[in-house]
Coordinates of C-alpha atoms and ligand atoms in Angstrom, one line a residue:
M1 CA 26.1 -28.6 -19.6
R2 CA 24.7 -28.9 -16.1
H3 CA 20.9 -28.8 -15.6
A4 CA 18.9 -27.8 -12.5
I5 CA 16.5 -30.6 -11.6
I6 CA 13.9 -30.7 -8.8
I7 CA 14.8 -33.5 -6.5
G8 CA 12.5 -32.7 -3.5
T9 CA 9.4 -30.7 -2.6
G10 CA 7.8 -29.7 0.7
S11 CA 5.1 -27.5 2.1
Y12 CA 3.7 -26.3 5.4
L13 CA 0.4 -24.6 6.3
P14 CA -0.6 -23.3 9.7
D15 CA -3.5 -25.4 11.2
N16 CA -5.9 -22.5 11.8
R17 CA -8.5 -22.5 9.1
L18 CA -10.5 -19.3 8.4
T19 CA -13.6 -19.9 6.3
N20 CA -15.5 -17.3 4.3
D21 CA -18.3 -17.6 6.9
D22 CA -15.7 -16.8 9.6
L23 CA -14.6 -13.7 7.6
A24 CA -18.3 -12.6 7.3
K25 CA -18.2 -12.1 11.1
L26 CA -15.2 -9.7 10.8
V27 CA -16.2 -7.6 7.7
D28 CA -19.3 -7.0 5.6
T29 CA -18.8 -9.9 3.1
S30 CA -20.3 -13.3 2.4
D31 CA -19.3 -16.7 1.3
E32 CA -21.3 -16.1 -1.9
W33 CA -19.4 -12.9 -2.8
I34 CA -15.9 -14.3 -2.1
T35 CA -16.5 -17.6 -3.8
S36 CA -18.1 -16.2 -6.9
R37 CA -15.4 -13.4 -7.3
T38 CA -12.3 -15.4 -6.4
G39 CA -13.0 -19.1 -5.9
I40 CA -11.5 -18.9 -2.4
K41 CA -13.4 -20.9 0.3
E42 CA -10.9 -20.8 3.2
R43 CA -7.4 -19.9 4.0
R44 CA -4.9 -20.7 6.8
I45 CA -4.0 -18.0 9.3
S46 CA -1.1 -18.2 11.7
T47 CA -1.9 -18.0 15.4
G48 CA 1.7 -17.0 16.2
E49 CA 4.0 -19.0 13.9
T50 CA 6.4 -16.7 12.0
T51 CA 7.5 -16.7 8.4
S52 CA 10.7 -18.4 9.4
D53 CA 8.8 -21.1 11.3
L54 CA 6.7 -21.9 8.1
A55 CA 9.8 -21.7 5.9
Y56 CA 11.7 -24.0 8.2
E57 CA 9.0 -26.7 8.2
A58 CA 8.6 -26.6 4.4
G59 CA 12.3 -26.6 3.9
K60 CA 12.7 -29.6 6.3
R61 CA 10.1 -31.5 4.3
A62 CA 11.7 -30.7 0.9
L63 CA 15.1 -31.8 2.3
S64 CA 13.6 -35.0 3.6
S65 CA 12.0 -35.8 0.3
S66 CA 15.2 -35.1 -1.6
K67 CA 17.2 -37.6 0.6
L68 CA 20.0 -35.0 0.9
S69 CA 21.4 -34.1 4.3
A70 CA 21.3 -30.5 5.4
E71 CA 25.1 -30.3 5.2
E72 CA 24.9 -31.0 1.5
L73 CA 23.1 -27.8 0.8
D74 CA 25.2 -25.0 -0.8
L75 CA 22.6 -22.2 -0.8
I76 CA 19.2 -21.4 0.7
I77 CA 17.1 -18.7 -1.0
C78 CA 13.9 -17.6 0.7
A79 CA 11.4 -15.6 -1.4
T80 CA 9.2 -13.5 1.0
I81 CA 7.7 -10.1 1.4
T82 CA 6.8 -10.8 5.1
P83 CA 10.2 -11.7 6.7
D84 CA 10.4 -11.9 10.5
S85 CA 12.9 -9.0 10.3
F86 CA 15.0 -7.2 7.7
M87 CA 18.0 -8.8 9.3
P88 CA 18.6 -11.5 10.0
S89 CA 17.0 -12.9 6.8
V90 CA 14.5 -15.8 7.0
A91 CA 17.0 -17.8 4.9
C92 CA 19.7 -17.4 7.6
I93 CA 17.3 -18.5 10.4
V94 CA 16.4 -21.5 8.3
Q95 CA 20.0 -22.3 7.6
Q96 CA 20.8 -22.5 11.4
R97 CA 17.7 -24.4 12.3
L98 CA 18.2 -27.0 9.6
G99 CA 21.9 -27.3 10.4
A100 CA 22.9 -26.4 6.8
Y101 CA 26.3 -25.3 8.0
H102 CA 27.9 -25.1 4.5
A103 CA 25.1 -23.1 2.9
A104 CA 25.1 -19.4 2.0
A105 CA 21.6 -17.9 2.6
F106 CA 19.6 -14.9 1.6
D107 CA 16.1 -13.6 1.1
L108 CA 14.7 -12.4 -2.2
T109 CA 11.8 -10.0 -2.8
A110 CA 9.7 -10.2 -5.9
A111 CA 6.3 -10.4 -4.2
C112 CA 4.0 -13.2 -5.5
T113 CA 6.5 -13.9 -8.3
G114 CA 9.2 -14.5 -5.7
L115 CA 9.5 -18.3 -6.0
I116 CA 9.8 -18.0 -9.8
Y117 CA 12.6 -15.4 -9.4
A118 CA 14.3 -17.6 -6.8
M119 CA 14.1 -20.6 -9.1
A120 CA 15.7 -18.5 -11.8
V121 CA 18.6 -17.4 -9.5
A122 CA 19.1 -21.0 -8.3
T123 CA 19.1 -22.4 -11.8
S124 CA 21.7 -20.0 -13.0
F125 CA 24.0 -20.8 -10.0
I126 CA 23.6 -24.5 -10.8
E127 CA 24.1 -24.1 -14.6
N128 CA 27.3 -22.0 -14.2
G129 CA 28.7 -24.6 -11.8
M130 CA 28.9 -22.4 -8.7
Y131 CA 26.5 -24.6 -6.5
K132 CA 25.2 -28.1 -6.6
N133 CA 22.3 -28.2 -4.2
I134 CA 20.0 -25.3 -3.5
L135 CA 16.9 -25.1 -1.2
V136 CA 14.4 -22.6 -2.6
I137 CA 11.6 -21.5 -0.3
G138 CA 8.5 -19.3 -0.7
A139 CA 7.1 -18.4 2.7
E140 CA 4.7 -15.8 3.9
T141 CA 2.7 -14.6 6.9
L142 CA 0.6 -12.1 4.9
S143 CA -2.0 -12.1 7.7
K144 CA 0.2 -9.6 9.6
T145 CA 0.2 -7.2 6.7
L146 CA -3.6 -7.1 6.2
D147 CA -6.0 -4.4 7.1
W148 CA -8.6 -6.7 8.7
S149 CA -11.3 -4.0 8.3
D150 CA -10.8 -3.8 4.5
R151 CA -13.0 -6.4 2.9
S152 CA -11.5 -5.8 -0.5
T153 CA -8.1 -7.2 0.5
C154 CA -8.4 -9.2 3.7
V155 CA -10.5 -11.9 2.1
L156 CA -7.9 -12.7 -0.5
F157 CA -4.7 -13.7 1.3
G158 CA -3.4 -16.5 3.6
D159 CA -0.3 -17.8 5.3
G160 CA 1.8 -20.7 4.1
S161 CA 5.1 -22.0 2.7
G162 CA 6.3 -24.1 -0.2
A163 CA 9.8 -25.3 -0.9
M164 CA 11.9 -27.3 -3.4
I165 CA 15.4 -28.6 -3.7
L166 CA 17.1 -27.9 -7.0
S167 CA 20.1 -30.0 -7.8
S168 CA 22.8 -30.1 -10.5
S169 CA 22.4 -33.0 -13.0
E170 CA 23.8 -34.2 -16.3
Q171 CA 20.3 -35.2 -17.2
K172 CA 18.8 -32.9 -19.9
S173 CA 15.6 -32.3 -18.0
G174 CA 14.4 -30.2 -15.0
I175 CA 14.4 -26.4 -15.5
M176 CA 14.3 -26.0 -19.3
N177 CA 13.5 -22.3 -19.7
V178 CA 13.0 -19.2 -17.6
I179 CA 11.6 -15.8 -18.5
L180 CA 11.4 -12.9 -15.9
S181 CA 9.7 -9.6 -16.4
S182 CA 9.1 -6.4 -14.4
D183 CA 7.0 -3.2 -14.8
G184 CA 7.9 -0.7 -12.1
G185 CA 5.6 1.8 -13.9
K186 CA 2.6 -0.1 -12.5
R187 CA 4.0 -0.4 -9.0
E188 CA 1.3 1.7 -7.3
H189 CA -1.4 -1.0 -8.1
L190 CA -0.2 -3.3 -5.3
C191 CA 1.8 -2.0 -2.4
L192 CA 3.0 -3.0 1.0
P193 CA 5.1 -0.2 2.6
A194 CA 8.1 -0.9 4.8
I195 CA 9.4 1.3 7.7
P196 CA 8.5 4.9 7.0
M197 CA 11.2 7.5 6.6
A198 CA 11.9 8.9 10.0
N199 CA 14.9 10.6 11.6
P200 CA 15.6 13.9 13.4
F201 CA 15.7 15.7 10.1
V202 CA 12.3 14.5 8.7
K203 CA 9.4 16.7 9.7
K204 CA 6.5 14.3 9.1
D205 CA 5.7 12.2 12.2
E206 CA 4.5 8.7 11.1
T207 CA 5.4 6.8 14.3
D208 CA 1.9 5.2 14.5
F209 CA 2.0 4.0 10.9
R210 CA 1.3 0.3 10.5
P211 CA 2.1 -1.0 7.0
T212 CA -0.7 -2.9 5.3
I213 CA -1.4 -4.2 1.8
S214 CA -3.3 -1.8 -0.6
M215 CA -4.4 -2.8 -4.0
N216 CA -6.2 -1.6 -7.2
G217 CA -8.0 -4.9 -7.7
Q218 CA -9.1 -4.4 -11.3
E219 CA -5.7 -3.2 -12.5
V220 CA -4.0 -6.1 -10.8
F221 CA -6.6 -8.5 -12.3
K222 CA -5.9 -7.2 -15.9
F223 CA -2.1 -7.4 -15.3
A224 CA -2.4 -10.9 -14.0
V225 CA -4.4 -12.2 -16.9
R226 CA -2.1 -10.5 -19.4
S227 CA 1.0 -11.8 -17.7
I228 CA -0.1 -15.4 -17.6
T229 CA -1.2 -15.3 -21.2
D230 CA 1.9 -13.5 -22.6
L231 CA 4.4 -15.5 -20.6
V232 CA 2.9 -18.9 -21.4
K233 CA 2.9 -18.0 -25.1
S234 CA 6.4 -16.7 -24.9
V235 CA 7.9 -19.8 -23.2
L236 CA 6.1 -22.0 -25.7
A237 CA 7.5 -20.0 -28.6
K238 CA 11.0 -20.0 -27.1
T239 CA 11.1 -23.7 -26.7
G240 CA 9.2 -24.6 -29.9
L241 CA 6.6 -26.5 -27.8
K242 CA 2.8 -26.6 -28.4
E243 CA 0.0 -26.5 -25.8
D244 CA -0.4 -30.3 -26.3
D245 CA 3.1 -30.9 -25.1
I246 CA 2.3 -29.4 -21.7
K247 CA 0.8 -31.6 -19.0
Y248 CA 0.0 -28.9 -16.4
V249 CA 0.1 -25.2 -15.9
V250 CA 0.7 -24.1 -12.3
A251 CA -0.2 -20.4 -12.2
H252 CA 0.1 -18.3 -9.1
Q253 CA -3.0 -19.1 -7.0
A254 CA -4.6 -15.6 -6.5
N255 CA -8.0 -15.9 -8.1
A256 CA -9.8 -18.7 -10.0
R257 CA -11.3 -16.1 -12.4
I258 CA -7.8 -14.8 -13.3
I259 CA -6.8 -18.4 -14.2
E260 CA -10.1 -19.1 -16.1
H261 CA -9.7 -15.9 -18.2
A262 CA -6.0 -16.8 -19.0
A263 CA -6.9 -20.4 -19.9
K264 CA -9.6 -19.0 -22.3
F265 CA -7.2 -16.5 -24.0
L266 CA -4.6 -19.2 -24.4
G267 CA -7.0 -21.8 -25.7
I268 CA -5.7 -24.3 -23.1
S269 CA -8.2 -26.5 -21.3
L270 CA -8.8 -25.4 -17.7
D271 CA -8.3 -29.0 -16.7
K272 CA -4.6 -28.5 -17.2
F273 CA -4.5 -25.7 -14.7
F274 CA -3.8 -27.0 -11.2
M275 CA -5.8 -25.1 -8.5
N276 CA -5.8 -25.3 -4.7
L277 CA -6.6 -21.7 -4.0
D278 CA -10.1 -22.7 -2.7
R279 CA -8.3 -24.1 0.4
Y280 CA -5.4 -21.7 0.9
G281 CA -6.2 -18.3 -0.8
N282 CA -3.3 -16.3 -2.1
T283 CA -0.2 -17.1 -0.1
S284 CA 2.0 -14.9 -2.3
A285 CA 5.5 -16.3 -2.9
A286 CA 4.4 -19.6 -1.4
T287 CA 1.5 -20.6 -3.7
I288 CA 3.4 -22.3 -6.6
G289 CA 5.6 -24.3 -4.2
I290 CA 2.6 -25.5 -2.2
A291 CA 0.8 -26.4 -5.4
L292 CA 3.8 -28.3 -6.8
D293 CA 4.3 -30.2 -3.5
E294 CA 0.6 -31.2 -3.5
M295 CA 0.9 -32.5 -7.1
V296 CA 3.9 -34.6 -6.0
Q297 CA 2.0 -35.9 -2.9
N298 CA -1.0 -36.8 -5.1
K299 CA 1.4 -38.5 -7.6
L300 CA 0.2 -36.4 -10.5
L301 CA 3.6 -36.0 -12.0
K302 CA 5.7 -38.6 -13.9
S303 CA 9.0 -38.5 -15.6
G304 CA 8.9 -36.6 -18.9
D305 CA 5.8 -34.5 -18.0
R306 CA 6.2 -30.8 -18.9
L307 CA 4.9 -28.2 -16.6
I308 CA 4.7 -24.5 -16.9
L309 CA 5.0 -22.5 -13.6
V310 CA 3.8 -18.9 -14.0
G311 CA 3.6 -16.1 -11.5
F312 CA 2.7 -12.4 -11.2
G313 CA 2.6 -10.0 -8.4
G314 CA 3.6 -6.7 -6.8
G315 CA 6.3 -4.6 -8.4
M316 CA 4.8 -5.4 -10.8
T317 CA 6.7 -8.6 -11.5
S318 CA 6.0 -11.7 -13.5
G319 CA 7.8 -14.8 -14.6
V320 CA 7.6 -18.3 -16.0
V321 CA 9.5 -21.5 -15.7
L322 CA 9.2 -24.5 -18.0
V323 CA 10.0 -27.7 -16.2
E324 CA 10.5 -31.2 -17.6
W325 CA 9.8 -33.5 -14.7
N326 CA 12.6 -36.0 -14.0
Ligands
COA1 N1 -17.3 -8.7 0.0 C1 -18.4 -8.1 -0.5 N2 -18.3 -7.0 -1.3 C2 -17.1 -6.6 -1.6 C3 -15.9 -7.2 -1.1 C4 -16.1 -8.3 -0.3 N3 -15.0 -9.0 0.2 N4 -14.8 -6.6 -1.6 C5 -15.3 -5.6 -2.4 N5 -16.7 -5.6 -2.4 C6 -17.6 -4.7 -3.1 C7 -17.0 -3.4 -3.4 O1 -17.1 -2.5 -2.4 C8 -17.8 -2.9 -4.6 O2 -19.0 -2.4 -4.1 P1 -19.7 -1.1 -4.8 O3 -20.0 -1.6 -6.2 O4 -20.9 -0.9 -4.0 O5 -18.7 -0.1 -4.7 C9 -18.2 -4.3 -5.3 O6 -17.9 -5.3 -4.4 C10 -17.3 -4.5 -6.6 O7 -16.0 -4.2 -6.2 P2 -14.9 -4.4 -7.3 O8 -13.6 -4.1 -6.7 O9 -15.3 -3.8 -8.6 O10 -15.0 -6.0 -7.5 P3 -14.2 -6.9 -8.6 O11 -15.2 -7.6 -9.4 O12 -13.1 -6.2 -9.3 O13 -13.5 -8.0 -7.6 C11 -11.4 -8.5 -6.7 C12 -12.6 -7.5 -6.7 C13 -10.4 -8.0 -5.6 C14 -11.9 -9.9 -6.3 C15 -10.7 -8.5 -8.1 O14 -10.6 -7.2 -8.6 C16 -9.4 -9.3 -8.1 O15 -9.4 -10.4 -7.8 N6 -8.3 -8.6 -8.5 C17 -7.0 -9.2 -8.4 C18 -6.5 -9.2 -7.0 C19 -5.3 -10.1 -6.8 O16 -5.3 -11.2 -7.2 N7 -4.3 -9.6 -6.0 C20 -3.1 -10.2 -5.7 C21 -2.3 -10.4 -6.9 S1 -0.7 -11.1 -6.6

């Protein structure tokens, strides 16, 4: 049986830092409010770099850390809700820029759970023998989708990209278990519209419409805490592991209070939950990849360590991956 192991990670953040004090000059908010409600202190905001620019940089770094050449890649999956265009996909742009001439490429949409879904797809391609080396990227420029006059959403999000290379191995480690979940019935709680319906036969004129993120914060908060709690419990039950067998939990970096509540319900020490959302805010599909790359850069992971990566987001979607580090 082939296993999917992580052989490289990379991340990329735009240079431009926007602090809570900077935001307080744009909307009626304060560092105190944002920090106490979310844990976020600053985020990176693109000054022109596109999602494919961020995806390319993170992908290039992941490739370099894997020691593979671009021509050895069989597939590129980019998880994003903020592509440069509906076509071409971000993944196709990255494929050309990396020179990954043998790779198939497509984008995947599962909002903030996107990287987990992309890892699940990549893992099944590797386990069934179809592909050997897959570049998985989560990349977003959420700043272009924000209503910068809405203080309840614009303080939460940032731009960034995280990537990893999954590769086929005989080793019994790497991606050990995956659970995905969706609840379309709750979809109205977190929305980002696309091009509005318009043609000569549609009466309503929405030509000035600019799509922005809208959210029912409290419903999303409850969904997030429940998703992390239920999925961590489920993946432990499925694998027969105990909390003590897990070195780190890397939850989607949306809000420190969501993570604190989930840690409490699970009875897992908050010290096991890696957090960097204070510096980057919520970068949607990118957060888990950025976190994992930072953990690698900081040499936090060693062979045999078990990690739980768990995400939640619009759709509503959620998912968990159990990794044994190789
Ligand atoms: N600065 C100052 N005040 C703000 C504010 C801001 N940035 N945003 C909202 N407020 C105000 C509201 O207007 C409200 O004022 P009112 O009581 O006078 O009406 C008050 O703060 C409380 O708002 P509320 O929405 O009840 O706050 P909250 O405690 O639920 O926190 C969130 C709001 C968004 C931080 C919280 O609901 C949350 O984190 N939800 C999850 C969001 C998320 O993670 N989304 C992405 C998931 S992938």
